[in-house]
Short mmCIF file of C-alpha atoms and ligand atoms in Angstrom, two decimals:
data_model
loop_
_atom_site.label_atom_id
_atom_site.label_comp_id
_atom_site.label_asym_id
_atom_site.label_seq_id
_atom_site.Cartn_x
_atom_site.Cartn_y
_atom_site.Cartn_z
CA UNK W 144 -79.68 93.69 -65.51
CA UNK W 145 -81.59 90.72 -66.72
CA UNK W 146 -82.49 88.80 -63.73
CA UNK W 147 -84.55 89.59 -60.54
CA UNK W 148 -84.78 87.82 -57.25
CA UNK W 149 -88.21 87.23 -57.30
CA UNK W 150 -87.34 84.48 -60.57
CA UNK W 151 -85.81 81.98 -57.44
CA UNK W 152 -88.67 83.38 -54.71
CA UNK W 153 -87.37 86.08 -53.36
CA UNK W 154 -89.29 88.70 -52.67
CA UNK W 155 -88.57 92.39 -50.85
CA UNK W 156 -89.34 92.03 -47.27
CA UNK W 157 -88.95 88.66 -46.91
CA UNK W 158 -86.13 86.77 -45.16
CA UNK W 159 -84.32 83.36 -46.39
CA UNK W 160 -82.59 80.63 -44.98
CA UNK W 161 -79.53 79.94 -47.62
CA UNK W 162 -76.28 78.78 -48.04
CA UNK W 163 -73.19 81.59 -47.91
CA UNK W 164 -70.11 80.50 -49.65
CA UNK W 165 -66.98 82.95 -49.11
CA UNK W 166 -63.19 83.05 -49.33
CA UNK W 167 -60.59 84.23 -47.67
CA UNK W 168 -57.70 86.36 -49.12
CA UNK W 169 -55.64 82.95 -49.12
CA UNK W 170 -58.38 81.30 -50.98
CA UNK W 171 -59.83 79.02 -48.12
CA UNK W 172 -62.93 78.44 -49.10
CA UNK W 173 -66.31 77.92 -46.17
CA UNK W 174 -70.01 77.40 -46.46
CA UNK W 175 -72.16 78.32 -43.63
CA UNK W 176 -75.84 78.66 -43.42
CA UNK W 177 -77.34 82.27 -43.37
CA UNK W 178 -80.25 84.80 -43.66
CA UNK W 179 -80.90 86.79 -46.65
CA UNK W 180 -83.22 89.74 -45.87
CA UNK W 181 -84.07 90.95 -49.56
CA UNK W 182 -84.50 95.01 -49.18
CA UNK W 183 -85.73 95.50 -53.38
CA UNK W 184 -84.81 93.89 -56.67
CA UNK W 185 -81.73 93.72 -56.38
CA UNK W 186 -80.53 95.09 -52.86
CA UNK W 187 -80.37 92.71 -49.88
CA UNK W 188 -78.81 92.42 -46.52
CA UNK W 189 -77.37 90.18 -44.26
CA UNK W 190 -77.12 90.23 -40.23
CA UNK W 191 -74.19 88.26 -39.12
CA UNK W 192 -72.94 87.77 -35.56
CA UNK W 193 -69.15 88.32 -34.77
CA UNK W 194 -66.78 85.20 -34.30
CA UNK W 195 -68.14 83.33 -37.82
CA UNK W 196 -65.63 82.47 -40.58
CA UNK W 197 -68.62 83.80 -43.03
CA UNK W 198 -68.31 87.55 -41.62
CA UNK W 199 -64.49 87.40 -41.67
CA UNK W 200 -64.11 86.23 -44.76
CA UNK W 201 -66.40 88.80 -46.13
CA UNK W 202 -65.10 91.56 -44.77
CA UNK W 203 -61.75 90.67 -46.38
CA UNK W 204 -62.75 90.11 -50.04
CA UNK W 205 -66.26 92.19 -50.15
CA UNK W 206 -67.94 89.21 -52.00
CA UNK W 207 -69.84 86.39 -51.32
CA UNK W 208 -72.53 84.35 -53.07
CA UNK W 209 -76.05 82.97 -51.66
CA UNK W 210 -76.65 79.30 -52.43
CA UNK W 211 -80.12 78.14 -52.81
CA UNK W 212 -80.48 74.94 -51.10
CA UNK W 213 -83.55 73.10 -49.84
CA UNK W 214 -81.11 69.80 -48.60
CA UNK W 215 -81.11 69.50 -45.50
CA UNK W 216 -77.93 67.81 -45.22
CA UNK W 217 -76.43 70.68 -46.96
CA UNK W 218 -77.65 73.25 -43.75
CA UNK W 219 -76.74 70.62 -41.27
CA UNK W 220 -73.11 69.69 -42.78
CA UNK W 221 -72.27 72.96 -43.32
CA UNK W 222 -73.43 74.28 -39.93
CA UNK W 223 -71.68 71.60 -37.99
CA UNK W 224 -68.55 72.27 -39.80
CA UNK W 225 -67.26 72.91 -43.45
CA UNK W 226 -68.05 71.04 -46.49
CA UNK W 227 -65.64 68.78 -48.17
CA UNK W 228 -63.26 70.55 -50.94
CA UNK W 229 -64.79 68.69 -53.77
CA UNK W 230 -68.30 70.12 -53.53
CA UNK W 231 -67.13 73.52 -54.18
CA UNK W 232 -66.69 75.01 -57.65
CA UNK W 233 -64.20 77.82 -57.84
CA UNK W 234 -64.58 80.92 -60.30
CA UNK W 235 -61.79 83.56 -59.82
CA UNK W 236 -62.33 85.70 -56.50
CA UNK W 237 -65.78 83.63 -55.75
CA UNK W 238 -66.34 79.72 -55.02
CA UNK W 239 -69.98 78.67 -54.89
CA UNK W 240 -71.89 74.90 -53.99
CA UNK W 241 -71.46 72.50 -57.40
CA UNK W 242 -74.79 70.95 -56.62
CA UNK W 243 -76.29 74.02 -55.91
CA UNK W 244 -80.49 74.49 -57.64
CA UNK W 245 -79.14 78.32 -57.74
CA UNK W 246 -76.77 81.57 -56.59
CA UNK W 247 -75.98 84.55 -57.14
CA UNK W 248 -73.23 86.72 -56.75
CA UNK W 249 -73.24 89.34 -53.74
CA UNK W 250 -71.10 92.35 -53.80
CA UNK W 251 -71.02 94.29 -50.43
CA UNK W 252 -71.86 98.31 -50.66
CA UNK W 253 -71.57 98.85 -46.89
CA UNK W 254 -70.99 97.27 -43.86
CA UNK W 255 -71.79 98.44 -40.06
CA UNK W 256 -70.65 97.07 -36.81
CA UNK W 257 -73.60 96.91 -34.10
CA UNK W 258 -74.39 95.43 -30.79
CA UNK W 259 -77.80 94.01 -29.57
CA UNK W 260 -79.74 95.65 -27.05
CA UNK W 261 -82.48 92.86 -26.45
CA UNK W 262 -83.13 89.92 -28.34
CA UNK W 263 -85.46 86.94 -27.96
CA UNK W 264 -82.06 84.48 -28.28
CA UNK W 265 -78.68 86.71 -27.36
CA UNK W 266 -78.68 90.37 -25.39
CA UNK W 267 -75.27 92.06 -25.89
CA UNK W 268 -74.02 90.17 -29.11
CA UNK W 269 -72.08 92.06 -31.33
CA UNK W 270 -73.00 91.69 -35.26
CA UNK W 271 -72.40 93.26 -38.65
CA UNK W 272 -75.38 94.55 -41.32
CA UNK W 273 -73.99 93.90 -45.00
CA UNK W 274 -75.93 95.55 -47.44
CA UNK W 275 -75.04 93.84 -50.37
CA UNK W 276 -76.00 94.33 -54.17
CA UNK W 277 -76.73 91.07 -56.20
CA UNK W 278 -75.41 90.24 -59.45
CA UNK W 279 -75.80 87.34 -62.01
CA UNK W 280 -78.41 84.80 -60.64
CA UNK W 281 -77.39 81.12 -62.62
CA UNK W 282 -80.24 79.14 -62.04
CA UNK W 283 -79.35 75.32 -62.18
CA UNK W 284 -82.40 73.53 -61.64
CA UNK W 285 -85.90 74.71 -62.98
CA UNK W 286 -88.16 76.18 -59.96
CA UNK W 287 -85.38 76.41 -57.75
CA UNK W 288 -86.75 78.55 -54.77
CA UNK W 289 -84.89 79.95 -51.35
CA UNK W 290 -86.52 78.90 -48.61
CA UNK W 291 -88.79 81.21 -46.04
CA UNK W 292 -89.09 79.45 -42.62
CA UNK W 293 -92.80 81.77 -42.44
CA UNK W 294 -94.40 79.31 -44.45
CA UNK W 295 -93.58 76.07 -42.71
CA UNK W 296 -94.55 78.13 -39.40
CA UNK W 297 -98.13 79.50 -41.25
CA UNK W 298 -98.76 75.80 -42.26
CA UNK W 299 -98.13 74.28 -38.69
CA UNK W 300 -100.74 76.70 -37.78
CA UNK W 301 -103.20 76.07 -40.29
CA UNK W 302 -102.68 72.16 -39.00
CA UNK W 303 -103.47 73.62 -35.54
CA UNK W 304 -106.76 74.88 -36.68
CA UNK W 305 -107.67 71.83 -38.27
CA UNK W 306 -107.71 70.56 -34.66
CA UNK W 307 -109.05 72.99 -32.73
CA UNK W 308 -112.60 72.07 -32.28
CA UNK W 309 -111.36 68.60 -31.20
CA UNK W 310 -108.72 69.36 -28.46
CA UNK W 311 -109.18 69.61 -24.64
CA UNK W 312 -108.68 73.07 -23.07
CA UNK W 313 -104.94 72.08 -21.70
CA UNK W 314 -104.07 71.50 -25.36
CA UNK W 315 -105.53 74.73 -26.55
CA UNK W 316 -103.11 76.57 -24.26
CA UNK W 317 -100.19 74.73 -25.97
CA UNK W 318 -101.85 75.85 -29.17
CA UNK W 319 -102.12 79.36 -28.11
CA UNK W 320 -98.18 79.35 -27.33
CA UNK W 321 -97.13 78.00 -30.34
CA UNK W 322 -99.53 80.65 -32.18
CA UNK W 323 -97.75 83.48 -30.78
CA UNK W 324 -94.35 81.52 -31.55
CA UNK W 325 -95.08 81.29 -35.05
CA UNK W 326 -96.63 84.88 -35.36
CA UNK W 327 -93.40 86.08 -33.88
CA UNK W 328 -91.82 84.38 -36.55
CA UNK W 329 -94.03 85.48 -39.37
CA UNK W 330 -93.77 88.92 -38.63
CA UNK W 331 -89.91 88.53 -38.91
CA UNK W 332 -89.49 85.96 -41.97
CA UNK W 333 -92.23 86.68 -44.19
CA UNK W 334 -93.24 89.02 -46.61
CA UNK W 335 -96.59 90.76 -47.35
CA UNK W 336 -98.87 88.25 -48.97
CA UNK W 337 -98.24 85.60 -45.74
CA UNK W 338 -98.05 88.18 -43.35
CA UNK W 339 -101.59 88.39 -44.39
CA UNK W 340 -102.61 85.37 -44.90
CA UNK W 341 -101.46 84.80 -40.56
CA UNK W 342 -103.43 87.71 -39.61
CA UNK W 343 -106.68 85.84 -41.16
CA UNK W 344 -106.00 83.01 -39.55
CA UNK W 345 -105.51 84.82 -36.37
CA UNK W 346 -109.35 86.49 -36.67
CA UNK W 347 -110.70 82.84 -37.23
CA UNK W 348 -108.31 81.55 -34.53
CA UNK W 349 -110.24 84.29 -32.20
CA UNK W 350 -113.76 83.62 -33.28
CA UNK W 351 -113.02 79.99 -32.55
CA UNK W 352 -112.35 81.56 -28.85
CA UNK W 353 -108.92 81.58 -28.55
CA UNK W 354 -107.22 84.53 -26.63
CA UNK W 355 -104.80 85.42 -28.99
C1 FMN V 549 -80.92 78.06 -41.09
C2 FMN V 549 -79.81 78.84 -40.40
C3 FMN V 549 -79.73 80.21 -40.59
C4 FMN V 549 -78.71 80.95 -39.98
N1 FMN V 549 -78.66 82.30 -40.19
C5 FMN V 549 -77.68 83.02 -39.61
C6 FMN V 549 -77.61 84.44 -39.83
O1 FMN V 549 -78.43 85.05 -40.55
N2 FMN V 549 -76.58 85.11 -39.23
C7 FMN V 549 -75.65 84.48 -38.44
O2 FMN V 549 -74.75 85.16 -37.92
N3 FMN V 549 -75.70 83.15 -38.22
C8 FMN V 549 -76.68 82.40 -38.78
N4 FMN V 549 -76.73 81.05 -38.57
C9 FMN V 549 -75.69 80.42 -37.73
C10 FMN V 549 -74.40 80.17 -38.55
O3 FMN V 549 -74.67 79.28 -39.62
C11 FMN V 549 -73.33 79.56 -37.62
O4 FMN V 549 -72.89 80.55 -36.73
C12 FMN V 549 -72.17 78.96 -38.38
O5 FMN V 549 -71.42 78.20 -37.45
C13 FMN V 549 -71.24 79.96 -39.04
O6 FMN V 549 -70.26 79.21 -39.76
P1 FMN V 549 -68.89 79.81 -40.31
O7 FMN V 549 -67.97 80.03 -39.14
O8 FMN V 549 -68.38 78.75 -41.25
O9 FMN V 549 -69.21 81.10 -41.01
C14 FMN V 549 -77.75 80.29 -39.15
C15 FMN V 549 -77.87 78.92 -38.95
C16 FMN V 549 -78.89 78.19 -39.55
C17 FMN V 549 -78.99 76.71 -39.30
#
């Protein structure tokens, strides 16, 4: 294969916020925004909870493709509802976004029903794992790049410790939360290099005095 993931910033470990677009077997088309945990070069894996159009759909057809997106409208449209029929493009069994900056196709290997035991947002949800093996990455706009939420948290941190000689002690406690928040985060989002890059910050967050 000629492509890899890491060509539109995807790297193994890492998780993305995308756009999924799937069909149904009567060729209903939906976009809805999801993870993409990226396991190697070419293997990734979703985690999507029961009662979404996205995990029906794919469980009919075994295909879907990952949109990368950074427009916000796109995530918000297509969260609050469906995008209009026009701003698909259809191609056979698949349909992905026309204005798209890139996607790729997504064929499922295995799927696997689960329920959570704890979670930070929803105990007891059921959910589905699809490991899913990517094919043909068209790249529409040079640079194009999926988007890791770990860096916006890592930055709002760095911006923290720009401050931190210059706030009171009620603020620092505010700090301290949103640390831990965004640590959290990191540790679930991001891959090596940034995962890094937080756990310096974290010694230098300490020596400034923080309990962390
Ligand atoms: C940035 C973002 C990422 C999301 N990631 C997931 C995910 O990985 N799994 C999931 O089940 N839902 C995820 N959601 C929630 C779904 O988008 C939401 O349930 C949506 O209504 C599903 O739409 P559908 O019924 O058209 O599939 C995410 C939402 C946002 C805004």
């Amino acid at each position: 294969m000629s492509f890899s993931l890491e060509s539109i910033g995807i790297k193994a470990g890492g998780k993305y916020e995308t756009i999924y677009t799937t069909m149904n077997k009567a060729g209903e088309v939906d976009a809805a925004p999801i993870g993409l945990k990226c396991i190697d070069d070419y293997a990734v894996l979703a985690r999507i909870f029961e009662g979404s159009k996205t995990l029906k759909n794919i469980k009919e057809t075994g295909i879907f493709v990952v949109n990368i997106t950074s427009d916000p409208h796109v995530f918000a449209r297509s969260l609050y509802g469906n995008l209009e029929e026009e701003e698909f493009v259809r191609d056979g069994d698949i349909a992905y976004l026309k204005n798209t900056d890139a996607y790729f196709i997504a064929l499922v290997k295995s799927i696997e029903d689960k329920e959570i035991d704890k979670d930070h947002v929803n105990d007891g949800a059921k959910f589905s794992i699809i490991n899913a093996e990517s094919l043909k990455i068209i790249i529409n706009k040079q640079g194009a790049k999926a988007l890791n939420r770990g860096i916006f948290a890592f930055l709002e941190s760095l911006v923290d410790f720009s401050r931190i000689d210059i706030i009171d002690e009620e603020k620092k406690e505010e700090y301290i939360n949103r640390f831990k928040e965004n640590e959290r985060l990191i540790d679930v989002v991001a891959e090596g290099e940034l995962k890094e890059a937080m756990k310096d910050l974290k010694e230098k967050l300490i020596e400034k005095g923080l309990d962390l």
